[in-house]
Amino acid sequence: MTSTTAETATATGTASEVELLIGGMTCASCAARVEKKLNRMEGVSASVNFATEKAKIAFGEGVRVADLIATVEKTGYTAEEPAPPRPEPEPATPSEDAEQVALRQRLLVSALLAAPVVLLSMIPALQFDNWQWLCLTLAAPVVVWGGAPFHRAAWTNLRHGAATMDTLVSVGTLAAFGWSLWALFFGDAGMPGMHDEFRFTVARMDGASTIYLEVASGVVALILLGRSLEARSKRRAGAALKALMELGAKDVAILRDGREVRIPVASLAVGDRFVVRPGEKIATDGTVAEGVSAVDASMLTGESVPVEVGPGDQVTGATVNAAGRLVVEATRVGADTQLARMAKLVEDAQNGKAEVQRLADRVSAVFVPVVILIALATFGVWLGVTGDAVAAFTAAVAVLIIACPCALGLATPTALMVGTGRGAQLGILIKGPEVLESTRRVDTIVLDKTGTVTTGRMTLQAVYVADGEDEKELLRLAGALEHASEHPVARAVAAGAEERAGTLPQVEHFENVPGRGVRGRVNGREVAVGRLYDALPQELTRAVREAEQQGRTAVVAGWEGRARGVLAVADAVKETSAEAVHGLRALGLTPVLLTGDNRTVAEAVAKTVGIDAGDVYAEVLPEGKVDVVRRLRAEGRAVAMVGDGVNDAAALATADLGLAMGTGTDAAIEASDLTLVRGDLRVAADAIRLSRRTLATIKGNLVWAFGYNVAALPLAAAGLLNPMIAGAAMAFSSVFVVTNSLRLRRFR
């Protein structure tokens, strides 16, 4: 939403939403501070995500976007609205490139200068006369210039009465460097021939002859390395969304007065007709007007098999025309297309917060001040117990450096970014982090029959002929007559007859007999289809009974006053539905079938896919679907619901977890928590597996981040960690968390 739009909305008194890009955040406690300040504003509800560096803000009347930006800036950070989407993907902005290049340069220079300092300090054999002065010369630029981002952020936060991870790093490294300067210039450490050695733990030493230049420079270099790896991993984590945004075509051949004119996709309007040649991407969502082809939708849905399309079929923007030339009429453009809506859903999910992350944020907000108090207490206790200022100082610095809660801030957002991005690649759209918690709890999954378990289209399933009759002749005559009717059953018979018997003849004197069937003249014969026969041969009576037992609609066809055959029509079960039900059971879910059809049809479908007869709810009116979901929840079950129609929307919203088939209606998709872009029920099991895997990764990350800090702080306070070892451990804890999240990219 642009600033103008947002401010107009507030003027009318309606609630508005805006997304701001937040600059200058370096850790989770920064994000927590910005979020806290925004939420203190009257009528404002904000969620700030450290990993995506965005704030999602809902605000009411009397609040302007400019007020929100001013609040963020007063907190010590920058804020701006994202630029409007462009027709073509932009390369990385110069500021992004500059930041990454500057970070790499700072890391490279700091590492090159710090390495000799660390080696000279750790290995006494390398220590020549006045080696300590060379170390000071090399370490000074690392601490001052290399650590400048930490010192700058710490100073900004101090001015606003706050403390963040940068405060810990800055205070720790400057204290170590300051102590070293005092020892060199005013103590004995600057004397020629002075020797030092590296210790993993705190030891009693003479403070006047102890320097910490390897700690000051080594910690800065290690934390810069952690930041660099973290930035790279965060870019990789968000790569799936970026790739999704860039899937679409850039230009399109539009038909104007019979001629093809190439224009940018952004200039397309609803109703425009455009040409798609073999190998080209379909520019936007539309309906095929001319041509027959196969469309490869794998990049959008994860489905590898191309789908055959012809006149009247819907096609989706960003899919690839694999075979013939198509002329498509645009039905959705810009932000309304399926691709744009997918990208928006993924981005919203990545910007959201799971309940576990809110807990982590609350901890981060108070963690840094508590750590500073622990460091001061450590110094005081060590000094009081041992009387050794050097040992007390070393332990306090180790506490400051080990405690940085970077891993805590990255634990949830990185896993969420990778998980939702991977889902988008597989045709699974997770609406928000709260959804992940729901997938863990569900134990029952309600499947709407029509369009979910079945194709949603009536098809010719079986043909029974009376003794002595020819099946092809029956199909040609009955199919020709049904071709003239608009009834769904008639269309199914006509399509099946054309497929099995070839071209159908013409019909004369077509007549519709309300409630009973149709009749007319085909190839000189008086043909009738439907319930127009009083008596049936014995074999056809058996055929009707058999078809009805299988949940099929039986249509009797004949000519010249005699019944000649029975055509069995049904809403066909999707080929993958039985496999999908098996996959759902493997996840510990009990499948339940829900339909408005009669019980015979419902039980036949349930038997085909492997659902128990006791778990079938048949003859349920659209408004009754919500009641079924409520009844199951009242029994203590956690219910997931899969549907695709307008009449499923309320039930999807009522269920603990709603899954909408992407081939379904907008109402169903809006009401759901997960959208399955493909119309394949097997993806429901994949979606639940991916959601559960993402949640498990988040929890694993948080256990590591919390556990690491909780375990490391006592070690540092007890003097069992050298500050440089603490710095290395802290930097790599963040890298571990991000790397663990990136494992989700391999989800199959």
XYZ file of C-alpha atoms in Angstrom:
748
model
C 0.000 0.000 0.000
C 1.391 3.384 -0.857
C 1.505 6.214 1.615
C -1.281 8.065 -0.189
C -3.571 5.046 -0.137
C -2.915 4.400 3.513
C -3.574 7.975 4.526
C -6.765 8.131 2.488
C -7.967 5.001 4.215
C -7.396 6.500 7.639
C -9.233 9.651 6.664
C -12.355 7.590 6.064
C -11.976 5.893 9.438
C -11.241 2.395 8.141
C -8.353 0.257 9.410
C -5.343 0.238 7.092
C -2.238 -1.827 6.590
C 1.229 -0.851 5.441
C 4.538 -2.650 5.107
C 7.750 -0.771 5.898
C 11.345 -1.694 5.128
C 13.354 -1.261 8.348
C 17.061 -0.422 8.076
C 19.801 -0.624 10.699
C 18.573 -3.707 12.608
C 21.399 -6.036 13.611
C 19.731 -8.561 15.901
C 16.429 -9.815 17.310
C 16.466 -7.298 20.154
C 16.574 -4.469 17.560
C 13.422 -5.887 15.946
C 11.798 -6.271 19.375
C 12.549 -2.604 20.219
C 11.063 -1.292 16.955
C 7.992 -3.504 17.401
C 7.525 -2.366 21.016
C 7.768 1.342 20.082
C 5.274 0.976 17.208
C 2.799 -0.985 19.329
C 2.869 1.771 21.960
C 1.247 4.109 19.405
C -2.515 4.347 19.819
C -4.450 2.264 17.280
C -1.300 0.560 15.931
C -0.571 -3.172 15.769
C 2.880 -4.029 14.386
C 4.957 -7.128 13.749
C 8.663 -6.641 12.924
C 10.625 -9.457 11.305
C 14.401 -9.351 11.733
C 15.151 -11.851 8.934
C 13.093 -10.093 6.234
C 13.832 -6.604 7.688
C 10.179 -5.629 7.313
C 7.464 -4.310 9.600
C 3.851 -5.244 8.901
C 1.654 -2.598 10.519
C -2.111 -2.270 10.940
C -3.264 1.192 12.033
C -6.492 3.063 12.555
C -7.972 6.492 12.174
C -5.761 9.467 12.986
C -2.486 7.635 12.293
C -0.487 8.445 9.173
C 2.314 6.432 7.551
C 4.610 9.424 8.154
C 3.927 9.062 11.921
C 4.936 5.401 11.799
C 8.171 6.189 9.932
C 8.954 9.000 12.424
C 8.494 6.596 15.359
C 10.903 4.078 13.828
C 13.447 6.828 13.155
C 13.143 8.113 16.740
C 13.988 4.595 17.891
C 17.281 4.862 15.985
C 16.491 2.965 12.761
C 15.408 3.868 9.228
C 12.012 3.113 7.671
C 10.581 3.448 4.180
C 7.788 1.959 2.113
C 8.793 -0.671 -0.466
C 8.941 0.561 -4.057
C 5.865 -0.433 -6.126
C 6.313 -3.671 -8.119
C 7.845 -3.177 -11.550
C 6.895 -5.032 -14.747
C 10.388 -6.472 -14.942
C 12.403 -7.845 -12.029
C 14.979 -5.339 -10.868
C 18.562 -6.337 -10.158
C 19.725 -5.950 -6.568
C 19.592 -2.287 -5.612
C 22.916 -0.419 -5.460
C 22.504 0.084 -1.696
C 22.109 -3.696 -1.181
C 25.194 -4.355 -3.293
C 27.134 -1.613 -1.494
C 26.224 -3.047 1.927
C 27.301 -6.560 0.953
C 30.533 -5.379 -0.687
C 31.355 -3.170 2.332
C 30.732 -6.090 4.721
C 32.967 -8.406 2.657
C 35.740 -5.790 2.469
C 35.530 -5.128 6.217
C 35.689 -8.876 6.900
C 38.627 -9.483 4.527
C 40.769 -6.620 5.884
C 39.925 -7.461 9.505
C 40.720 -11.159 9.024
C 44.069 -10.429 7.327
C 45.098 -8.037 10.113
C 43.729 -10.133 13.008
C 45.303 -13.450 11.919
C 48.935 -12.458 12.754
C 47.779 -10.933 16.080
C 46.052 -14.187 17.084
C 49.015 -16.340 15.996
C 51.588 -14.171 17.795
C 49.472 -14.116 20.973
C 48.762 -17.861 20.990
C 52.226 -19.221 20.105
C 55.024 -18.013 22.444
C 57.676 -19.374 20.028
C 56.680 -16.695 17.484
C 56.981 -13.833 19.992
C 60.061 -11.704 19.159
C 61.156 -8.527 20.942
C 58.418 -5.873 20.782
C 55.973 -8.258 19.067
C 53.220 -6.689 21.196
C 53.644 -3.309 19.475
C 53.215 -4.926 16.030
C 50.047 -6.574 17.392
C 48.759 -3.174 18.554
C 49.461 -1.683 15.097
C 47.538 -4.514 13.415
C 44.712 -4.783 15.973
C 43.865 -1.060 16.222
C 42.308 -0.751 12.711
C 40.400 -4.019 13.255
C 38.849 -2.829 16.519
C 38.228 0.763 15.405
C 37.367 0.390 11.691
C 36.399 -3.285 11.456
C 34.195 -3.019 14.552
C 32.756 0.387 13.547
C 29.274 -1.019 12.658
C 28.990 -2.499 16.186
C 30.262 0.659 17.918
C 28.000 2.903 15.813
C 24.907 0.769 16.534
C 25.794 0.551 20.238
C 26.129 4.353 20.450
C 22.812 4.892 18.615
C 21.065 2.490 20.987
C 22.707 4.072 24.034
C 21.367 7.488 22.980
C 17.888 5.962 22.939
C 18.401 4.270 26.287
C 18.544 0.749 24.843
C 20.997 -2.125 24.538
C 21.282 -4.731 21.787
C 23.658 -7.452 20.693
C 25.929 -4.745 19.248
C 26.212 -3.260 22.736
C 27.636 -6.565 23.997
C 30.149 -6.855 21.139
C 31.163 -3.200 21.304
C 31.587 -3.069 25.087
C 33.437 -6.399 25.134
C 35.923 -5.617 22.366
C 36.527 -2.002 23.429
C 37.072 -3.137 27.037
C 39.612 -5.733 25.883
C 41.328 -3.176 23.642
C 41.263 -0.471 26.355
C 42.769 -2.832 28.923
C 45.533 -3.719 26.432
C 46.314 -0.021 25.793
C 46.576 0.612 29.555
C 48.866 -2.425 30.038
C 51.085 -1.412 27.075
C 51.448 2.271 27.874
C 51.168 2.356 31.676
C 51.943 -1.213 32.764
C 54.694 -3.729 32.070
C 53.203 -5.247 28.866
C 55.114 -2.790 26.625
C 58.551 -3.891 27.881
C 60.859 -5.550 25.281
C 61.021 -9.305 25.718
C 57.504 -9.564 27.182
C 55.965 -12.996 26.554
C 52.315 -14.058 26.652
C 50.487 -17.289 25.962
C 46.921 -18.179 24.972
C 44.719 -19.869 27.587
C 41.297 -21.434 27.032
C 40.223 -20.525 30.570
C 40.759 -17.694 33.021
C 44.047 -17.849 34.951
C 45.600 -15.702 37.702
C 48.063 -13.280 36.109
C 49.613 -9.874 36.583
C 47.148 -7.359 35.127
C 49.869 -4.876 34.214
C 51.543 -7.358 31.880
C 48.416 -8.901 30.308
C 47.100 -7.800 26.899
C 43.900 -8.833 25.098
C 44.641 -7.660 21.571
C 43.930 -11.140 20.148
C 40.515 -11.099 21.871
C 39.657 -7.575 20.642
C 40.670 -8.190 17.016
C 39.783 -11.906 16.835
C 36.243 -11.427 18.144
C 35.584 -8.569 15.675
C 36.842 -10.697 12.756
C 34.838 -13.771 13.858
C 31.618 -11.823 14.348
C 32.072 -10.117 10.962
C 32.495 -13.616 9.474
C 29.278 -14.728 11.207
C 27.451 -11.640 9.901
C 28.695 -12.262 6.356
C 27.663 -15.935 6.374
C 24.348 -14.967 7.968
C 23.639 -12.311 5.280
C 24.478 -14.809 2.541
C 22.263 -17.475 4.098
C 19.375 -15.018 4.517
C 19.621 -14.145 0.813
C 19.531 -17.845 -0.047
C 16.590 -18.364 2.326
C 14.561 -15.705 0.482
C 15.670 -16.914 -2.962
C 12.548 -19.053 -3.515
C 10.249 -16.032 -3.226
C 12.505 -13.971 -5.501
C 12.511 -16.819 -8.047
C 8.715 -17.030 -7.818
C 8.383 -13.292 -8.493
C 10.618 -13.613 -11.551
C 8.795 -16.577 -13.134
C 6.458 -14.494 -15.252
C 6.927 -13.492 -18.889
C 8.426 -10.048 -19.545
C 6.663 -9.189 -22.812
C 3.781 -10.556 -24.865
C 2.618 -10.728 -28.507
C -0.835 -9.109 -28.410
C -3.320 -9.263 -31.311
C -4.292 -5.808 -32.630
C -6.393 -5.610 -35.818
C -5.218 -9.087 -36.811
C -1.534 -8.201 -36.361
C 0.831 -9.267 -33.563
C 2.323 -6.399 -31.545
C 4.870 -7.034 -28.753
C 4.179 -5.058 -25.569
C 5.362 -5.301 -21.922
C 3.243 -7.688 -19.832
C 2.390 -4.794 -17.488
C 0.442 -3.157 -20.362
C -1.930 -6.144 -20.792
C -5.590 -5.519 -19.980
C -8.419 -7.951 -19.209
C -10.030 -9.030 -22.498
C -6.854 -8.640 -24.597
C -6.003 -11.596 -26.828
C -2.366 -12.653 -27.088
C -0.397 -15.321 -28.934
C 1.716 -17.963 -27.168
C 4.069 -19.984 -29.368
C 5.615 -23.351 -28.400
C 8.299 -22.850 -25.741
C 6.993 -19.422 -24.660
C 5.615 -18.544 -21.224
C 1.918 -17.705 -20.980
C 1.903 -14.007 -20.080
C -1.068 -13.941 -17.689
C -4.081 -15.957 -16.508
C -6.622 -16.441 -19.275
C -8.893 -18.660 -21.359
C -7.738 -20.439 -24.511
C -9.569 -18.872 -27.463
C -7.846 -20.796 -30.289
C -5.475 -23.735 -30.608
C -4.700 -26.987 -28.838
C -1.522 -27.623 -26.856
C 0.063 -29.119 -23.746
C 0.986 -26.692 -20.967
C 3.900 -27.354 -18.607
C 2.988 -25.924 -15.176
C 5.868 -27.584 -13.275
C 7.553 -24.306 -12.323
C 4.343 -23.115 -10.674
C 2.779 -26.292 -9.286
C 5.592 -28.838 -9.073
C 3.512 -31.126 -11.371
C 5.852 -32.613 -13.988
C 3.231 -33.916 -16.463
C 2.045 -31.284 -19.025
C -1.724 -30.674 -19.132
C -3.642 -30.799 -22.440
C -5.608 -27.602 -23.155
C -7.957 -26.432 -25.893
C -10.563 -23.729 -26.566
C -12.427 -22.783 -23.362
C -9.783 -24.167 -20.987
C -8.226 -21.963 -18.299
C -4.455 -21.367 -18.360
C -2.227 -19.747 -15.756
C 0.381 -17.029 -16.242
C 4.080 -18.113 -16.014
C 3.322 -21.676 -17.238
C 5.014 -22.796 -20.479
C 3.287 -23.683 -23.739
C 4.964 -26.970 -24.628
C 3.453 -27.787 -28.046
C 1.065 -25.918 -30.420
C 0.288 -22.235 -31.007
C -2.331 -20.803 -28.640
C -4.394 -17.633 -28.668
C -5.347 -16.739 -25.089
C -7.818 -14.152 -23.837
C -6.575 -12.455 -20.638
C -8.943 -12.849 -17.664
C -6.645 -11.638 -14.851
C -3.716 -9.240 -14.973
C -1.204 -7.695 -12.565
C -1.786 -8.330 -8.870
C -4.907 -10.459 -9.582
C -3.009 -13.274 -11.333
C -2.428 -16.587 -9.617
C 1.366 -16.013 -9.672
C 1.050 -12.582 -8.007
C -1.359 -13.945 -5.397
C 0.990 -16.877 -4.705
C 3.917 -14.488 -4.223
C 1.821 -12.301 -1.901
C 0.747 -15.288 0.202
C 4.353 -16.485 0.525
C 5.607 -13.003 1.439
C 2.857 -12.540 4.038
C 3.719 -15.920 5.551
C 7.414 -15.035 5.721
C 6.643 -11.712 7.418
C 4.427 -13.320 10.054
C 5.433 -14.729 13.414
C 4.742 -18.083 15.017
C 3.868 -18.126 18.725
C 7.287 -19.624 19.507
C 8.951 -16.617 17.795
C 6.944 -14.149 19.888
C 8.346 -15.856 22.985
C 11.881 -15.597 21.551
C 11.329 -11.885 20.844
C 10.186 -11.229 24.406
C 13.270 -13.026 25.739
C 15.597 -11.088 23.382
C 14.170 -7.752 24.491
C 15.240 -8.293 28.128
C 18.212 -10.571 27.453
C 20.873 -7.924 26.682
C 20.311 -5.733 29.782
C 20.299 -8.893 31.923
C 23.594 -10.049 30.356
C 25.245 -6.678 31.099
C 24.153 -7.035 34.740
C 25.501 -10.637 34.786
C 28.835 -9.400 33.336
C 29.096 -6.678 36.033
C 28.163 -9.216 38.726
C 30.763 -11.661 37.339
C 33.449 -8.970 37.516
C 32.449 -8.064 41.078
C 32.299 -11.655 42.339
C 35.638 -12.637 40.764
C 37.308 -9.508 42.110
C 35.858 -10.034 45.591
C 36.704 -13.763 45.761
C 40.148 -13.793 44.088
C 41.258 -10.184 44.261
C 42.528 -10.719 40.687
C 41.363 -7.870 38.414
C 42.696 -9.603 35.263
C 40.770 -12.824 35.889
C 37.637 -10.848 36.826
C 37.889 -8.744 33.678
C 38.485 -11.785 31.424
C 35.442 -13.593 32.785
C 33.243 -10.481 32.418
C 34.321 -9.930 28.788
C 33.665 -13.619 28.011
C 30.129 -13.235 29.443
C 29.471 -10.173 27.270
C 30.658 -11.828 24.074
C 29.195 -15.335 24.492
C 25.706 -14.037 25.265
C 24.796 -12.287 21.977
C 21.306 -13.578 21.092
C 21.767 -13.572 17.289
C 20.803 -17.229 16.890
C 17.614 -16.559 18.855
C 16.475 -13.889 16.381
C 17.205 -16.024 13.336
C 15.786 -19.330 14.607
C 12.196 -18.857 13.402
C 12.370 -16.405 10.453
C 15.013 -18.307 8.483
C 13.204 -21.663 8.825
C 9.938 -19.959 7.885
C 11.498 -18.264 4.841
C 13.032 -21.496 3.549
C 9.972 -23.655 4.355
C 7.420 -21.339 2.734
C 9.715 -20.741 -0.236
C 10.192 -24.472 -0.793
C 6.435 -24.942 -0.464
C 5.825 -22.355 -3.192
C 8.160 -24.276 -5.512
C 6.117 -27.450 -4.877
C 2.744 -25.755 -5.306
C 2.009 -25.500 -1.562
C 1.170 -22.051 -0.190
C 1.394 -21.686 3.603
C -0.572 -18.600 4.647
C 1.218 -17.861 7.906
C 3.365 -19.230 10.716
C 0.340 -19.927 12.946
C -0.638 -22.587 10.392
C 2.443 -24.625 11.309
C 1.205 -25.088 14.882
C -2.170 -26.316 13.545
C -0.602 -28.979 11.296
C 1.118 -30.520 14.309
C -2.170 -30.892 16.212
C -4.582 -32.200 13.559
C -5.654 -35.856 13.808
C -8.709 -35.900 11.499
C -8.937 -34.708 7.894
C -12.339 -34.041 6.299
C -12.339 -34.418 2.512
C -15.037 -32.781 0.418
C -15.942 -35.320 -2.285
C -16.717 -33.290 -5.407
C -13.654 -31.666 -6.942
C -11.363 -32.888 -4.174
C -11.550 -36.698 -4.076
C -13.347 -36.804 -7.443
C -12.743 -34.780 -10.613
C -15.934 -32.758 -10.169
C -16.968 -33.661 -13.734
C -19.414 -36.383 -14.778
C -17.791 -38.946 -17.085
C -18.973 -42.076 -18.864
C -17.762 -44.970 -16.694
C -19.319 -48.102 -18.239
C -21.473 -49.268 -21.157
C -23.821 -52.302 -20.973
C -25.537 -53.526 -24.162
C -28.532 -55.840 -24.582
C -27.946 -59.223 -26.221
C -27.253 -58.910 -29.964
C -26.641 -55.145 -29.920
C -23.464 -53.354 -31.069
C -21.759 -51.162 -28.441
C -20.351 -48.640 -30.972
C -23.729 -48.204 -32.626
C -25.336 -47.633 -29.203
C -22.701 -45.014 -28.337
C -22.966 -43.194 -31.689
C -26.769 -42.888 -31.603
C -27.127 -42.131 -27.856
C -24.090 -39.804 -27.913
C -25.447 -37.842 -30.891
C -28.776 -37.274 -29.120
C -27.141 -36.312 -25.788
C -24.794 -33.921 -27.610
C -27.775 -31.647 -28.227
C -28.544 -31.440 -24.481
C -26.917 -29.156 -21.877
C -27.466 -31.481 -18.907
C -24.189 -32.527 -17.126
C -25.075 -36.227 -17.490
C -25.860 -35.721 -21.198
C -22.545 -33.917 -21.731
C -20.698 -36.789 -20.045
C -22.421 -39.361 -22.302
C -21.709 -37.284 -25.442
C -18.022 -36.770 -24.554
C -17.549 -40.454 -23.698
C -19.321 -41.576 -26.891
C -17.183 -39.291 -29.064
C -14.029 -40.585 -27.409
C -14.942 -44.271 -27.859
C -16.931 -44.283 -31.105
C -15.551 -41.348 -33.113
C -17.491 -38.546 -34.860
C -21.165 -38.361 -33.920
C -23.976 -37.992 -36.503
C -26.453 -35.064 -36.667
C -29.765 -34.994 -34.754
C -33.171 -34.030 -36.159
C -36.376 -33.150 -34.285
C -34.621 -33.006 -30.896
C -37.048 -32.924 -27.942
C -36.447 -32.606 -24.196
C -38.944 -34.553 -22.030
C -38.801 -32.773 -18.615
C -37.675 -35.051 -15.801
C -37.521 -38.122 -18.056
C -34.904 -37.666 -20.800
C -34.501 -36.677 -24.453
C -35.564 -38.033 -27.853
C -34.995 -37.259 -31.507
C -34.189 -38.663 -34.960
C -30.614 -39.865 -35.659
C -29.646 -41.577 -38.947
C -33.326 -42.200 -39.693
C -33.998 -43.882 -36.316
C -36.228 -42.662 -33.492
C -33.770 -42.583 -30.548
C -34.605 -42.004 -26.867
C -32.272 -41.689 -23.856
C -33.288 -41.477 -20.173
C -36.157 -42.957 -18.185
C -38.471 -43.318 -21.168
C -38.759 -47.146 -21.203
C -41.321 -49.038 -19.158
C -39.811 -52.504 -19.599
C -36.142 -53.535 -19.782
C -34.540 -56.820 -20.846
C -33.305 -58.862 -17.865
C -29.621 -58.194 -18.562
C -30.222 -54.408 -18.652
C -32.229 -54.528 -15.369
C -29.191 -56.212 -13.789
C -26.909 -53.544 -15.338
C -29.002 -50.689 -13.866
C -28.926 -52.319 -10.416
C -25.141 -52.895 -10.604
C -24.474 -49.299 -11.703
C -26.580 -47.880 -8.861
C -24.822 -50.107 -6.284
C -21.533 -48.569 -7.455
C -22.935 -45.064 -6.950
C -23.316 -44.356 -10.683
C -26.178 -42.740 -12.569
C -27.714 -45.266 -14.997
C -29.063 -43.883 -18.311
C -31.096 -46.227 -20.560
C -30.737 -45.724 -24.338
C -32.565 -47.316 -27.251
C -34.412 -46.780 -30.523
C -37.581 -47.790 -32.270
C -39.319 -48.241 -28.879
C -36.844 -50.814 -27.458
C -34.165 -50.374 -24.797
C -30.802 -51.383 -26.310
C -28.277 -50.537 -23.582
C -27.384 -48.787 -20.316
C -24.799 -46.009 -19.969
C -23.315 -45.620 -16.438
C -22.183 -42.074 -15.618
C -20.422 -40.850 -12.479
C -18.208 -38.159 -11.066
C -14.946 -40.072 -11.531
C -12.598 -40.589 -8.612
C -9.217 -38.958 -9.310
C -6.516 -41.522 -10.062
C -4.353 -40.203 -7.226
C -7.024 -40.034 -4.492
C -6.516 -43.564 -3.098
C -2.754 -42.975 -2.854
C -3.446 -39.602 -1.184
C -5.720 -41.165 1.463
C -3.027 -43.780 2.182
C -0.466 -40.945 2.583
C -2.758 -39.066 4.983
C -3.251 -42.194 7.096
C 0.552 -42.610 7.222
C 0.706 -39.149 8.863
C -1.600 -40.357 11.641
C -4.734 -38.684 10.252
C -8.208 -40.245 10.095
C -9.805 -39.421 6.695
C -13.508 -38.483 6.658
C -15.582 -38.118 3.455
C -18.134 -35.294 3.301
C -20.633 -34.868 0.458
C -24.083 -33.699 -0.520
C -24.522 -36.839 -2.675
C -26.637 -39.803 -1.585
C -25.128 -42.404 0.737
C -24.800 -45.087 -1.954
C -22.623 -42.834 -4.127
C -20.634 -41.599 -1.114
C -19.905 -45.083 0.220
C -18.888 -46.316 -3.247
C -16.358 -43.450 -3.541
C -15.152 -44.031 0.047
C -14.599 -47.735 -0.650
C -12.633 -46.902 -3.818
C -10.187 -44.602 -2.015
C -9.931 -46.516 1.275
C -12.128 -44.522 3.672
C -14.137 -46.483 6.272
C -17.938 -46.479 5.813
C -18.306 -45.167 9.378
C -16.343 -42.051 8.409
C -18.715 -41.033 5.590
C -21.081 -38.068 5.983
C -23.508 -38.102 3.040
C -26.504 -36.003 1.938
C -25.066 -32.974 3.781
C -26.380 -29.593 2.633
C -23.749 -26.856 1.998
C -24.580 -25.104 5.291
C -24.411 -28.485 7.061
C -20.698 -28.896 6.279
C -19.837 -26.412 9.038
C -21.986 -28.435 11.484
C -20.076 -31.635 10.633
C -16.728 -29.908 11.291
C -18.055 -28.475 14.584
C -19.408 -31.882 15.628
C -16.020 -33.537 15.016
C -14.253 -30.781 16.986
C -16.770 -31.191 19.817
C -15.687 -34.860 20.002
C -12.208 -33.578 20.915
C -10.685 -34.010 17.474
C -8.364 -31.472 15.833
C -9.838 -31.183 12.334
C -8.285 -30.342 8.975
C -10.629 -29.773 6.021
C -9.874 -30.019 2.296
C -12.284 -28.408 -0.175
C -12.524 -26.384 -3.355
C -15.976 -24.810 -3.714
C -17.773 -21.699 -2.509
C -19.897 -23.973 -0.295
C -16.698 -25.224 1.406
C -15.443 -21.757 2.446
C -17.268 -21.613 5.797
C -16.196 -25.155 6.746
C -12.575 -24.393 5.757
C -12.613 -21.335 8.016
C -14.222 -23.301 10.904
C -11.709 -26.174 10.804
C -8.480 -26.048 12.834
C -6.647 -26.244 9.507
C -8.202 -25.391 6.121
C -6.648 -26.679 2.890
C -8.046 -25.328 -0.402
C -7.432 -26.895 -3.804
C -5.878 -24.215 -6.016
C -8.170 -25.363 -8.833
C -11.122 -24.247 -6.698
C -12.896 -20.968 -6.104
C -11.386 -17.755 -4.752
C -13.754 -17.923 -1.746
C -12.371 -21.331 -0.714
C -8.753 -20.194 -1.202
C -9.330 -17.022 0.861
C -10.881 -19.017 3.735
C -8.097 -21.626 3.875
C -4.768 -21.773 5.747
C -2.955 -23.785 3.087
C -3.535 -23.610 -0.666
C -2.638 -26.584 -2.867
C -1.962 -25.076 -6.281
C -2.413 -28.432 -8.025
C -5.790 -30.138 -7.975
C -4.098 -33.275 -6.617
C -5.069 -34.544 -3.159
C -1.609 -36.113 -2.663
C -0.260 -32.579 -2.198
C -2.356 -32.308 1.017
C -0.118 -34.932 2.643
C 2.981 -33.156 1.286
C 1.706 -29.831 2.656
C 1.176 -31.243 6.139
C 4.579 -32.996 6.061
C 6.335 -29.780 4.949
C 4.536 -27.709 7.587
C 5.430 -30.191 10.312
C 9.049 -30.365 9.114
C 9.277 -26.549 9.127
C 7.841 -26.377 12.652
C 10.278 -29.075 13.819
C 13.165 -27.074 12.306
C 12.002 -23.895 14.085
C 11.805 -25.725 17.398
C 15.209 -27.349 16.839
C 16.693 -23.934 16.099
C 15.157 -22.403 19.222
C 16.315 -25.282 21.437
C 19.846 -24.763 20.094
C 19.714 -20.966 20.476
C 18.225 -21.015 23.993
C 20.299 -23.995 25.105
C 23.504 -22.500 23.754
C 23.051 -19.219 25.663
C 21.829 -20.896 28.850
C 24.747 -23.382 28.857
C 27.454 -20.933 27.746
C 26.714 -18.092 30.180
C 27.576 -20.072 33.357
C 30.751 -21.413 31.684
C 31.857 -17.877 30.817
C 30.935 -16.513 34.261
C 32.842 -19.401 35.898
C 35.951 -18.416 33.944
C 36.015 -21.571 31.813
C 35.999 -19.744 28.455
C 38.584 -17.455 26.925
C 36.734 -14.433 25.367
C 37.993 -15.265 21.869
C 36.682 -18.837 22.082
C 33.394 -17.302 23.288
C 33.334 -14.977 20.249
C 33.899 -17.855 17.834
C 31.180 -19.968 19.476
C 28.693 -17.076 19.380
C 29.346 -16.311 15.705
C 28.974 -19.917 14.639
C 25.794 -20.507 16.631
C 24.024 -18.133 14.207
C 25.583 -19.871 11.217
C 24.417 -23.240 12.586
C 20.817 -22.025 12.935
C 20.675 -20.634 9.392
C 22.382 -23.711 7.896
C 19.932 -25.981 9.722
C 17.036 -23.992 8.208
C 18.509 -24.292 4.713
C 18.147 -28.086 4.948
C 14.437 -27.530 4.228
C 15.375 -26.653 0.644
C 15.965 -30.382 0.102
C 12.377 -31.310 1.108
C 10.802 -33.670 -1.453
